[in-house]
CSV table of C-alpha atoms in Angstrom, one decimal:
chain,number,residue,atom,x,y,z
A,1,UNK,CA,0.0,0.0,0.0
A,2,UNK,CA,1.5,3.3,-1.1
A,3,UNK,CA,0.6,6.7,0.3
A,4,UNK,CA,0.8,9.7,-1.9
A,5,UNK,CA,3.0,11.6,0.5
A,6,UNK,CA,3.8,14.5,-1.7
A,7,UNK,CA,0.1,15.3,-2.3
A,8,UNK,CA,-0.9,15.2,1.3
A,9,UNK,CA,-0.9,18.9,1.8
A,10,UNK,CA,-4.0,20.8,2.9
A,11,UNK,CA,-4.7,24.4,1.9
A,12,UNK,CA,-2.7,27.3,3.5
A,13,UNK,CA,-4.2,29.2,6.4
A,14,UNK,CA,-3.1,32.8,6.4
A,15,UNK,CA,-2.3,34.7,9.6
A,16,UNK,CA,-5.0,37.3,9.2
A,17,UNK,CA,-7.6,34.7,8.5
A,18,UNK,CA,-6.4,32.8,11.6
A,19,UNK,CA,-6.8,35.8,13.9
A,20,UNK,CA,-10.3,36.6,12.6
A,21,UNK,CA,-11.2,32.9,13.0
A,22,UNK,CA,-10.2,33.0,16.7
A,23,UNK,CA,-12.5,36.0,17.3
A,24,UNK,CA,-15.3,34.1,15.6
A,25,UNK,CA,-14.6,31.0,17.7
A,26,UNK,CA,-14.9,33.1,20.9
A,27,UNK,CA,-18.2,34.5,19.6
A,28,UNK,CA,-19.4,30.9,18.9
A,29,UNK,CA,-18.7,30.0,22.5
A,30,UNK,CA,-20.6,32.9,24.0
A,31,UNK,CA,-23.7,32.3,21.9
A,32,UNK,CA,-23.7,28.4,21.9
A,33,UNK,CA,-26.0,26.6,24.3
A,34,UNK,CA,-25.1,23.3,25.9
A,35,UNK,CA,-28.3,21.1,25.6
A,36,UNK,CA,-26.4,17.9,26.4
A,37,UNK,CA,-29.3,16.2,28.0
A,38,UNK,CA,-31.1,15.9,24.7
A,39,UNK,CA,-28.1,14.8,22.7
A,40,UNK,CA,-27.8,11.1,21.8
A,41,UNK,CA,-24.7,9.0,22.3
A,42,UNK,CA,-24.1,8.6,18.6
A,43,UNK,CA,-24.0,12.3,18.1
A,44,UNK,CA,-21.5,13.0,20.8
A,45,UNK,CA,-19.3,9.9,20.6
A,46,UNK,CA,-18.2,9.3,17.1
A,47,UNK,CA,-16.9,5.8,17.9
A,48,UNK,CA,-20.2,4.4,19.3
A,49,UNK,CA,-23.7,4.1,17.9
A,50,UNK,CA,-27.0,4.5,19.8
A,51,UNK,CA,-26.7,1.2,21.6
A,52,UNK,CA,-23.1,1.8,22.6
A,53,UNK,CA,-21.6,-0.5,20.1
A,54,UNK,CA,-18.4,0.5,18.4
A,55,UNK,CA,-18.9,1.5,14.8
A,56,UNK,CA,-16.7,0.9,11.8
A,57,UNK,CA,-14.2,3.2,10.4
A,58,UNK,CA,-16.5,4.4,7.5
A,59,UNK,CA,-18.7,6.4,9.8
A,60,UNK,CA,-15.7,7.8,11.6
A,61,UNK,CA,-14.2,8.6,8.3
A,62,UNK,CA,-17.3,10.4,7.1
A,63,UNK,CA,-17.4,12.5,10.2
A,64,UNK,CA,-13.7,13.3,9.8
A,65,UNK,CA,-14.5,14.3,6.3
A,66,UNK,CA,-17.2,16.6,7.5
A,67,UNK,CA,-14.8,18.1,10.0
A,68,UNK,CA,-12.3,18.5,7.2
A,69,UNK,CA,-14.9,20.1,5.0
A,70,UNK,CA,-15.6,22.6,7.8
A,71,UNK,CA,-11.9,23.5,7.9
A,72,UNK,CA,-12.1,24.8,4.3
A,73,UNK,CA,-15.1,27.0,5.1
A,74,UNK,CA,-14.8,30.7,5.6
A,75,UNK,CA,-15.3,32.2,9.1
A,76,UNK,CA,-18.5,33.8,8.0
A,77,UNK,CA,-19.8,30.4,6.8
A,78,UNK,CA,-18.9,28.7,10.1
A,79,UNK,CA,-20.7,31.5,12.0
A,80,UNK,CA,-23.7,31.0,9.8
A,81,UNK,CA,-23.7,27.3,10.5
A,82,UNK,CA,-23.5,27.9,14.2
A,83,UNK,CA,-26.4,30.3,14.1
A,84,UNK,CA,-28.3,27.8,12.0
A,85,UNK,CA,-27.7,25.1,14.5
A,86,UNK,CA,-28.7,27.3,17.4
A,87,UNK,CA,-31.9,28.2,15.6
A,88,UNK,CA,-32.6,24.5,14.9
A,89,UNK,CA,-32.1,23.6,18.6
A,90,UNK,CA,-34.4,26.3,19.7
A,91,UNK,CA,-36.9,25.0,17.2
A,92,UNK,CA,-36.7,21.5,18.7
A,93,UNK,CA,-37.1,22.7,22.3
A,94,UNK,CA,-40.2,24.6,21.4
A,95,UNK,CA,-41.7,21.7,19.6
A,96,UNK,CA,-41.5,19.8,22.9
A,97,UNK,CA,-43.3,22.6,24.7
A,98,UNK,CA,-45.9,22.8,21.9
A,99,UNK,CA,-45.4,26.5,21.4
A,100,UNK,CA,-44.5,28.5,18.3
A,101,UNK,CA,-43.3,25.6,16.1
A,102,UNK,CA,-44.4,27.0,12.9
A,103,UNK,CA,-42.7,30.4,13.4
A,104,UNK,CA,-39.4,28.8,14.3
A,105,UNK,CA,-39.7,26.4,11.4
A,106,UNK,CA,-40.2,29.4,9.2
A,107,UNK,CA,-37.2,31.1,10.6
A,108,UNK,CA,-35.2,27.9,10.4
A,109,UNK,CA,-36.3,27.4,6.8
A,110,UNK,CA,-35.5,30.9,5.9
A,111,UNK,CA,-32.0,30.5,7.3
A,112,UNK,CA,-31.7,27.2,5.5
A,113,UNK,CA,-32.6,29.0,2.3
A,114,UNK,CA,-30.0,31.6,2.9
A,115,UNK,CA,-27.2,29.0,3.5
A,116,UNK,CA,-26.4,26.1,1.2
A,117,UNK,CA,-28.0,22.6,1.6
A,118,UNK,CA,-24.6,21.0,2.4
A,119,UNK,CA,-24.1,23.3,5.4
A,120,UNK,CA,-27.5,22.4,6.8
A,121,UNK,CA,-26.7,18.7,6.6
A,122,UNK,CA,-23.3,19.3,8.1
A,123,UNK,CA,-24.7,21.2,11.0
A,124,UNK,CA,-27.1,18.3,11.8
A,125,UNK,CA,-24.1,15.9,11.8
A,126,UNK,CA,-21.9,18.3,13.8
A,127,UNK,CA,-23.2,19.0,17.3
A,128,UNK,CA,-21.1,21.2,19.5
A,129,UNK,CA,-20.0,23.2,16.5
A,130,UNK,CA,-18.0,25.7,18.5
A,131,UNK,CA,-16.1,22.9,20.2
A,132,UNK,CA,-15.1,21.2,17.0
A,133,UNK,CA,-14.2,24.4,15.3
A,134,UNK,CA,-12.0,25.3,18.1
A,135,UNK,CA,-10.4,21.9,18.3
A,136,UNK,CA,-9.6,21.8,14.6
A,137,UNK,CA,-8.4,25.4,14.1
A,138,UNK,CA,-6.7,26.4,17.3
A,139,UNK,CA,-3.3,25.2,18.3
A,140,UNK,CA,-2.5,24.5,22.0
A,141,UNK,CA,-1.0,27.6,23.5
A,142,UNK,CA,2.3,26.2,24.9
A,143,UNK,CA,3.2,24.7,21.6
A,144,UNK,CA,2.5,28.0,19.8
A,145,UNK,CA,4.7,29.8,22.2
A,146,UNK,CA,7.5,27.2,21.7
A,147,UNK,CA,7.0,27.5,17.9
A,148,UNK,CA,7.3,31.3,17.9
A,149,UNK,CA,10.3,31.4,20.1
A,150,UNK,CA,12.1,28.8,18.1
A,151,UNK,CA,11.3,30.5,14.8
A,152,UNK,CA,12.6,33.8,16.3
A,153,UNK,CA,15.9,32.1,17.3
A,154,UNK,CA,16.3,30.6,13.8
A,155,UNK,CA,15.5,33.8,12.0
A,156,UNK,CA,17.9,35.8,14.3
A,157,UNK,CA,20.7,33.3,13.7
A,158,UNK,CA,20.0,33.5,9.9
A,159,UNK,CA,20.1,37.2,10.0
A,160,UNK,CA,23.2,37.4,12.1
A,161,UNK,CA,25.0,34.9,9.9
A,162,UNK,CA,24.6,37.1,6.8
A,163,UNK,CA,26.8,40.3,6.7
A,164,UNK,CA,26.0,42.9,4.0
A,165,UNK,CA,28.8,43.8,1.6
A,166,UNK,CA,31.0,46.6,3.1
A,167,UNK,CA,30.6,48.8,0.1
A,168,UNK,CA,26.9,48.3,-0.2
A,169,UNK,CA,25.8,51.7,0.8
A,170,UNK,CA,28.3,53.5,-1.5
A,171,UNK,CA,28.0,51.7,-4.8
A,172,UNK,CA,25.0,51.2,-7.0
A,173,UNK,CA,23.0,48.2,-6.1
A,174,UNK,CA,22.8,47.0,-9.6
A,175,UNK,CA,26.5,47.4,-10.3
A,176,UNK,CA,27.4,45.5,-7.2
A,177,UNK,CA,25.1,42.7,-8.3
A,178,UNK,CA,27.2,42.5,-11.4
A,179,UNK,CA,24.3,43.1,-13.7
A,180,UNK,CA,25.5,46.5,-14.8
A,181,UNK,CA,22.0,47.8,-15.5
A,182,UNK,CA,20.9,51.4,-15.2
A,183,UNK,CA,17.4,51.3,-16.4
A,184,UNK,CA,14.7,49.7,-14.2
A,185,UNK,CA,12.6,48.6,-17.1
A,186,UNK,CA,15.1,46.3,-18.7
A,187,UNK,CA,17.3,43.7,-17.1
A,188,UNK,CA,19.9,41.3,-18.4
A,189,UNK,CA,21.9,38.8,-16.6
A,190,UNK,CA,25.5,39.6,-17.6
A,191,UNK,CA,26.8,36.1,-16.8
A,192,UNK,CA,24.5,34.3,-19.1
A,193,UNK,CA,23.3,37.2,-21.4
A,194,UNK,CA,19.7,36.2,-21.0
A,195,UNK,CA,17.0,39.0,-20.8
A,196,UNK,CA,15.1,38.7,-17.5
A,197,UNK,CA,11.4,39.4,-17.0
A,198,UNK,CA,10.3,43.1,-16.9
A,199,UNK,CA,9.1,44.7,-13.8
A,200,UNK,CA,6.7,47.6,-13.3
A,201,UNK,CA,7.9,48.5,-9.8
A,202,UNK,CA,10.5,51.2,-10.4
A,203,UNK,CA,11.6,51.6,-6.7
A,204,UNK,CA,11.8,48.0,-5.5
A,205,UNK,CA,14.8,46.0,-6.9
A,206,UNK,CA,13.5,43.0,-8.8
A,207,UNK,CA,13.9,39.5,-7.5
A,208,UNK,CA,16.7,37.5,-9.0
A,209,UNK,CA,16.5,33.9,-9.9
A,210,UNK,CA,18.8,31.6,-8.0
A,211,UNK,CA,21.4,30.1,-10.2
A,212,UNK,CA,22.9,26.7,-9.5
A,213,UNK,CA,26.6,26.8,-10.0
A,214,UNK,CA,28.5,24.0,-11.6
A,215,UNK,CA,30.4,23.2,-8.4
A,216,UNK,CA,27.2,22.4,-6.5
A,217,UNK,CA,27.2,25.6,-4.5
A,218,UNK,CA,24.1,27.7,-4.2
A,219,UNK,CA,24.1,31.4,-5.1
A,220,UNK,CA,21.0,32.6,-3.5
A,221,UNK,CA,20.2,36.3,-3.7
A,222,UNK,CA,17.3,38.2,-2.3
A,223,UNK,CA,16.2,41.7,-2.6
A,224,UNK,CA,16.5,44.2,0.2
A,225,UNK,CA,13.5,46.5,0.8
A,226,UNK,CA,14.2,50.2,0.9
A,227,UNK,CA,13.4,50.4,4.6
A,228,UNK,CA,14.0,47.8,7.3
A,229,UNK,CA,10.9,46.7,9.1
A,230,UNK,CA,10.6,46.5,12.8
A,231,UNK,CA,9.8,42.9,13.3
A,232,UNK,CA,12.4,40.2,12.6
A,233,UNK,CA,10.0,38.5,10.2
A,234,UNK,CA,9.9,41.5,8.0
A,235,UNK,CA,13.7,41.7,7.7
A,236,UNK,CA,15.0,40.3,4.4
A,237,UNK,CA,18.2,38.5,4.1
A,238,UNK,CA,20.9,38.9,1.6
A,239,UNK,CA,23.6,36.4,0.6
A,240,UNK,CA,25.9,36.1,-2.3
A,241,UNK,CA,28.2,33.2,-3.1
A,242,UNK,CA,28.8,32.1,0.4
A,243,UNK,CA,29.3,28.5,1.2
A,244,UNK,CA,27.3,27.0,4.0
B,1,UNK,CA,20.7,12.6,12.7
B,2,UNK,CA,18.7,13.3,15.8
B,3,UNK,CA,16.1,15.9,16.6
B,4,UNK,CA,17.0,18.1,19.5
B,5,UNK,CA,15.0,17.5,22.6
B,6,UNK,CA,12.6,20.3,23.4
B,7,UNK,CA,12.4,21.6,19.8
B,8,UNK,CA,9.1,21.9,18.0
B,9,UNK,CA,9.7,18.8,15.9
B,10,UNK,CA,10.3,16.8,19.1
B,11,UNK,CA,6.6,17.1,19.9
B,12,UNK,CA,5.4,15.8,16.5
B,13,UNK,CA,5.0,12.2,15.8
B,14,UNK,CA,4.4,9.8,12.9
B,15,UNK,CA,1.7,7.2,12.7
B,16,UNK,CA,3.5,3.9,13.2
B,17,UNK,CA,1.6,2.1,10.5
B,18,UNK,CA,1.3,4.6,7.7
B,19,UNK,CA,4.2,6.8,8.7
B,20,UNK,CA,2.3,10.1,8.2
B,21,UNK,CA,1.6,13.0,10.4
B,22,UNK,CA,-1.9,13.5,11.8
B,23,UNK,CA,-4.1,16.4,10.7
B,24,UNK,CA,-3.4,18.4,13.8
B,25,UNK,CA,0.4,17.9,13.4
B,26,UNK,CA,0.2,18.9,9.8
B,27,UNK,CA,-1.7,22.1,10.8
B,28,UNK,CA,0.9,22.9,13.4
B,29,UNK,CA,3.7,22.2,10.9
B,30,UNK,CA,2.0,24.6,8.4
B,31,UNK,CA,1.9,27.3,11.0
B,32,UNK,CA,5.6,26.7,11.7
B,33,UNK,CA,6.4,26.9,8.0
B,34,UNK,CA,4.6,30.1,7.6
B,35,UNK,CA,6.4,31.6,10.6
B,36,UNK,CA,9.7,30.6,9.1
B,37,UNK,CA,8.7,32.0,5.7
B,38,UNK,CA,10.1,35.4,6.4
B,39,UNK,CA,9.7,36.6,2.8
B,40,UNK,CA,6.1,35.6,2.5
B,41,UNK,CA,6.7,33.5,-0.6
B,42,UNK,CA,5.4,30.2,0.8
B,43,UNK,CA,8.9,28.9,0.4
B,44,UNK,CA,12.1,28.5,2.4
B,45,UNK,CA,15.4,29.5,0.8
B,46,UNK,CA,18.7,27.8,1.4
B,47,UNK,CA,19.7,30.2,4.3
B,48,UNK,CA,16.5,29.6,6.2
B,49,UNK,CA,16.6,25.9,5.5
B,50,UNK,CA,20.1,25.6,6.7
B,51,UNK,CA,19.5,27.4,10.0
B,52,UNK,CA,16.3,25.6,10.6
B,53,UNK,CA,18.0,22.2,10.3
B,54,UNK,CA,21.0,23.3,12.3
B,55,UNK,CA,18.8,24.6,15.1
B,56,UNK,CA,16.5,21.6,15.2
B,57,UNK,CA,18.8,18.6,14.5
B,58,UNK,CA,22.4,17.7,14.9
B,59,UNK,CA,23.1,17.2,11.2
B,60,UNK,CA,26.4,18.1,9.6
B,61,UNK,CA,26.7,21.1,7.3
B,62,UNK,CA,27.5,18.9,4.3
B,63,UNK,CA,24.4,16.7,5.0
B,64,UNK,CA,22.2,19.8,5.2
B,65,UNK,CA,23.5,21.0,1.8
B,66,UNK,CA,22.9,17.6,0.3
B,67,UNK,CA,19.4,17.4,1.6
B,68,UNK,CA,18.6,20.8,0.2
B,69,UNK,CA,20.0,19.8,-3.2
B,70,UNK,CA,17.9,16.7,-3.1
B,71,UNK,CA,14.6,18.5,-2.1
B,72,UNK,CA,15.1,21.4,-4.5
B,73,UNK,CA,14.1,19.3,-7.5
B,74,UNK,CA,13.1,22.3,-9.5
B,75,UNK,CA,16.5,24.0,-8.9
B,76,UNK,CA,14.8,27.3,-7.8
B,77,UNK,CA,16.9,27.7,-4.7
B,78,UNK,CA,13.9,27.4,-2.4
B,79,UNK,CA,11.6,24.7,-1.3
B,80,UNK,CA,7.9,24.7,-0.8
B,81,UNK,CA,5.7,23.1,1.9
B,82,UNK,CA,5.5,19.8,0.1
B,83,UNK,CA,9.2,19.2,0.3
B,84,UNK,CA,9.3,20.6,3.8
B,85,UNK,CA,6.7,18.0,4.8
B,86,UNK,CA,8.6,15.2,3.2
B,87,UNK,CA,11.8,16.2,5.0
B,88,UNK,CA,10.0,16.4,8.4
B,89,UNK,CA,8.5,13.0,7.9
B,90,UNK,CA,11.9,11.5,7.0
B,91,UNK,CA,13.5,13.1,10.1
B,92,UNK,CA,10.7,11.9,12.4
B,93,UNK,CA,10.9,8.4,10.9
B,94,UNK,CA,14.6,8.4,11.7
B,95,UNK,CA,13.9,9.7,15.2
B,96,UNK,CA,11.3,7.0,15.8
B,97,UNK,CA,13.3,4.2,14.2
B,98,UNK,CA,10.7,3.7,11.5
B,99,UNK,CA,13.0,4.1,8.5
B,100,UNK,CA,12.2,0.7,7.1
B,101,UNK,CA,8.4,1.1,7.5
B,102,UNK,CA,8.7,4.6,6.1
B,103,UNK,CA,10.5,3.4,3.0
B,104,UNK,CA,8.0,0.6,2.5
B,105,UNK,CA,5.0,2.8,2.9
B,106,UNK,CA,6.3,5.7,0.7
B,107,UNK,CA,8.6,3.8,-1.6
B,108,UNK,CA,7.6,5.8,-4.7
B,109,UNK,CA,8.4,9.3,-3.3
B,110,UNK,CA,11.6,8.0,-1.7
B,111,UNK,CA,12.6,6.4,-5.0
B,112,UNK,CA,11.9,9.7,-6.8
B,113,UNK,CA,14.0,11.6,-4.3
B,114,UNK,CA,17.0,9.2,-4.6
B,115,UNK,CA,16.7,9.1,-8.4
B,116,UNK,CA,18.9,12.3,-8.6
B,117,UNK,CA,19.5,12.0,-12.3
B,118,UNK,CA,15.9,11.4,-13.3
B,119,UNK,CA,16.7,8.1,-15.1
B,120,UNK,CA,14.1,6.1,-13.1
B,121,UNK,CA,17.0,4.2,-11.6
B,122,UNK,CA,19.0,4.7,-8.4
B,123,UNK,CA,22.7,4.8,-8.8
B,124,UNK,CA,24.9,3.1,-6.1
B,125,UNK,CA,27.0,6.2,-5.5
B,126,UNK,CA,23.9,8.4,-5.1
B,127,UNK,CA,22.3,6.0,-2.6
B,128,UNK,CA,25.6,5.9,-0.8
B,129,UNK,CA,25.5,9.7,-0.4
B,130,UNK,CA,22.0,9.6,1.1
B,131,UNK,CA,22.0,6.4,3.1
B,132,UNK,CA,22.4,8.5,6.3
B,133,UNK,CA,18.8,9.6,5.9
B,134,UNK,CA,17.4,6.1,6.3
B,135,UNK,CA,20.1,4.8,8.7
B,136,UNK,CA,21.4,2.2,6.1
B,137,UNK,CA,24.9,0.9,6.8
B,138,UNK,CA,27.6,0.5,4.2
B,139,UNK,CA,27.6,-3.2,4.4
B,140,UNK,CA,23.8,-3.3,4.2
B,141,UNK,CA,23.9,-1.1,1.1
B,142,UNK,CA,26.4,-3.5,-0.6
B,143,UNK,CA,24.2,-6.4,0.3
B,144,UNK,CA,21.2,-4.6,-1.1
B,145,UNK,CA,22.8,-4.1,-4.5
B,146,UNK,CA,24.2,-7.6,-4.5
B,147,UNK,CA,20.9,-9.3,-3.6
B,148,UNK,CA,18.3,-7.0,-5.3
B,149,UNK,CA,20.0,-5.9,-8.5
B,150,UNK,CA,18.3,-8.5,-10.5
B,151,UNK,CA,19.0,-6.9,-13.9
B,152,UNK,CA,22.7,-6.7,-13.0
B,153,UNK,CA,23.2,-3.2,-14.3
B,154,UNK,CA,24.4,-2.0,-10.8
B,155,UNK,CA,21.3,0.3,-10.8
B,156,UNK,CA,18.1,-0.2,-8.9
B,157,UNK,CA,14.8,0.3,-10.8
B,158,UNK,CA,11.6,0.8,-8.9
B,159,UNK,CA,10.6,-2.8,-8.7
B,160,UNK,CA,13.9,-3.8,-7.3
B,161,UNK,CA,13.8,-1.0,-4.8
B,162,UNK,CA,10.2,-2.0,-3.8
B,163,UNK,CA,11.4,-5.6,-3.2
B,164,UNK,CA,14.2,-4.3,-1.0
B,165,UNK,CA,11.7,-2.2,1.1
B,166,UNK,CA,9.5,-5.3,1.6
B,167,UNK,CA,12.4,-7.4,2.6
B,168,UNK,CA,13.6,-4.7,5.0
B,169,UNK,CA,10.2,-4.4,6.8
B,170,UNK,CA,10.0,-8.1,7.3
B,171,UNK,CA,13.5,-8.2,8.6
B,172,UNK,CA,12.8,-5.3,11.0
B,173,UNK,CA,9.6,-7.1,12.2
B,174,UNK,CA,11.7,-10.3,12.9
B,175,UNK,CA,14.2,-8.2,14.7
B,176,UNK,CA,11.6,-6.7,16.9
B,177,UNK,CA,10.1,-10.1,17.7
B,178,UNK,CA,13.5,-11.4,18.7
B,179,UNK,CA,14.1,-8.4,20.9
B,180,UNK,CA,10.8,-8.9,22.6
B,181,UNK,CA,11.5,-12.6,23.2
B,182,UNK,CA,15.0,-11.8,24.6
B,183,UNK,CA,13.5,-9.2,26.9
B,184,UNK,CA,10.8,-11.6,28.1
B,185,UNK,CA,13.5,-14.2,28.8
B,186,UNK,CA,15.6,-11.7,30.7
B,187,UNK,CA,12.6,-10.8,32.8
B,188,UNK,CA,11.8,-14.4,33.6
B,189,UNK,CA,15.4,-15.0,34.6
B,190,UNK,CA,15.3,-11.9,36.8
B,191,UNK,CA,12.1,-13.2,38.3
B,192,UNK,CA,13.7,-16.6,39.0
B,193,UNK,CA,16.8,-15.0,40.5
B,194,UNK,CA,14.6,-12.9,42.8
B,195,UNK,CA,12.7,-16.0,44.0
B,196,UNK,CA,16.0,-17.8,44.7
B,197,UNK,CA,17.3,-14.8,46.6
B,198,UNK,CA,14.1,-14.6,48.7
B,199,UNK,CA,14.2,-18.3,49.5
B,200,UNK,CA,17.8,-18.0,50.6
B,201,UNK,CA,16.8,-15.1,52.9
B,202,UNK,CA,14.0,-17.1,54.3
B,203,UNK,CA,16.3,-20.0,55.1
B,204,UNK,CA,18.8,-17.8,56.8
B,205,UNK,CA,16.1,-16.2,58.8
B,206,UNK,CA,14.6,-19.5,59.8
B,207,UNK,CA,18.0,-21.0,60.8
B,208,UNK,CA,18.8,-17.9,62.8
B,209,UNK,CA,15.5,-18.2,64.7
B,210,UNK,CA,16.1,-21.9,65.4
B,211,UNK,CA,19.6,-21.2,66.8
B,212,UNK,CA,18.2,-18.5,69.1
B,213,UNK,CA,15.5,-20.7,70.3
B,214,UNK,CA,17.9,-23.5,71.1
B,215,UNK,CA,20.2,-21.1,73.0
B,216,UNK,CA,17.3,-19.9,75.1
B,217,UNK,CA,16.3,-23.4,75.9
């Protein structure tokens, strides 16, 4: 049995999206109601059915798939699902009290019409929406701290290991690169005489392709922004022809 | 090649059967990758890659360079998350002593990585360079080519490599069974030794009591 290792990559989660998702998760917790008394075993425990027997992997797999599908939803959609579920629960409780069933059904159906059919089925399969969303999207705090500290150490070491050229501030950046170009709109690599792609950003120096030298050494060059940013993550590194 | 204790990778783990990271581990690894990606290109260049491995493992500089050359299969001077994920899995399999299982489960990607020239065959010298990744000894590598190079061209095609991985996993399973049996035997012997020692103590105690009682009488 072979696993497609190289293709096992989920979609990227950007930082700004993560931060907004955390705020939505907190909102979900404040508005969610815990009606655990009326929840069946099968809904809560994914490994057991109504009679307490263990279920096969297929059901667990389908539930993990539904969790995975939720991961790809936008925060607004997750919030909509949570609201939909709350509305549906309220509708169920009022049915038992024989009260305003039709009104809540109407409100529930109106919400269902607004959201897609798949989200409605997912919300029914996913009780405790806020809990699952948090579990799948939030990292445990101590590990995050460790991660951030480690990355800071690595980036600071990487930055300190690279020293800019002593004559960088005096000479023209292009000349020092060895490209010998004066015009921003046209670039040519002097070593191989190949015209490079045009750029429409007159101020920022264009990014250079990394060339693999015949000796097996790497010549990685990165552009430097005109102003250094405050955070370490914003600082760009420069290296030329050094051997690691 | 060992992961430093207390580092972020130390807290990740591979599934022992399929040798893959769990979803939560992958998400954590993605966060880590994005934090390392200082240039916001969804890639790591050679500098960042080098310092990452130096910080997290005890690998030599030459080995780190070789691994980067191997992973940078597009020769862009940077690697994406796919390659980073493969590297982390290889490092963790080495850490958990699951190299044989990893090669068996992911024989195709491993073969593609070791096929440096793209000829759909692994050269002996190339495999020799990268054997440290999978903890293969020199003698074992020689035996590999001797036993599994069926075509006799001193190169391993994919089928031959796959046969080797199957053989390796069976061998490692046998080794583990033997280790377990040896440990059980040692425990039994220890248990027997303890019983003998307790019996000896009892005898001494009982003879001591008898002597005292006689002296009193």
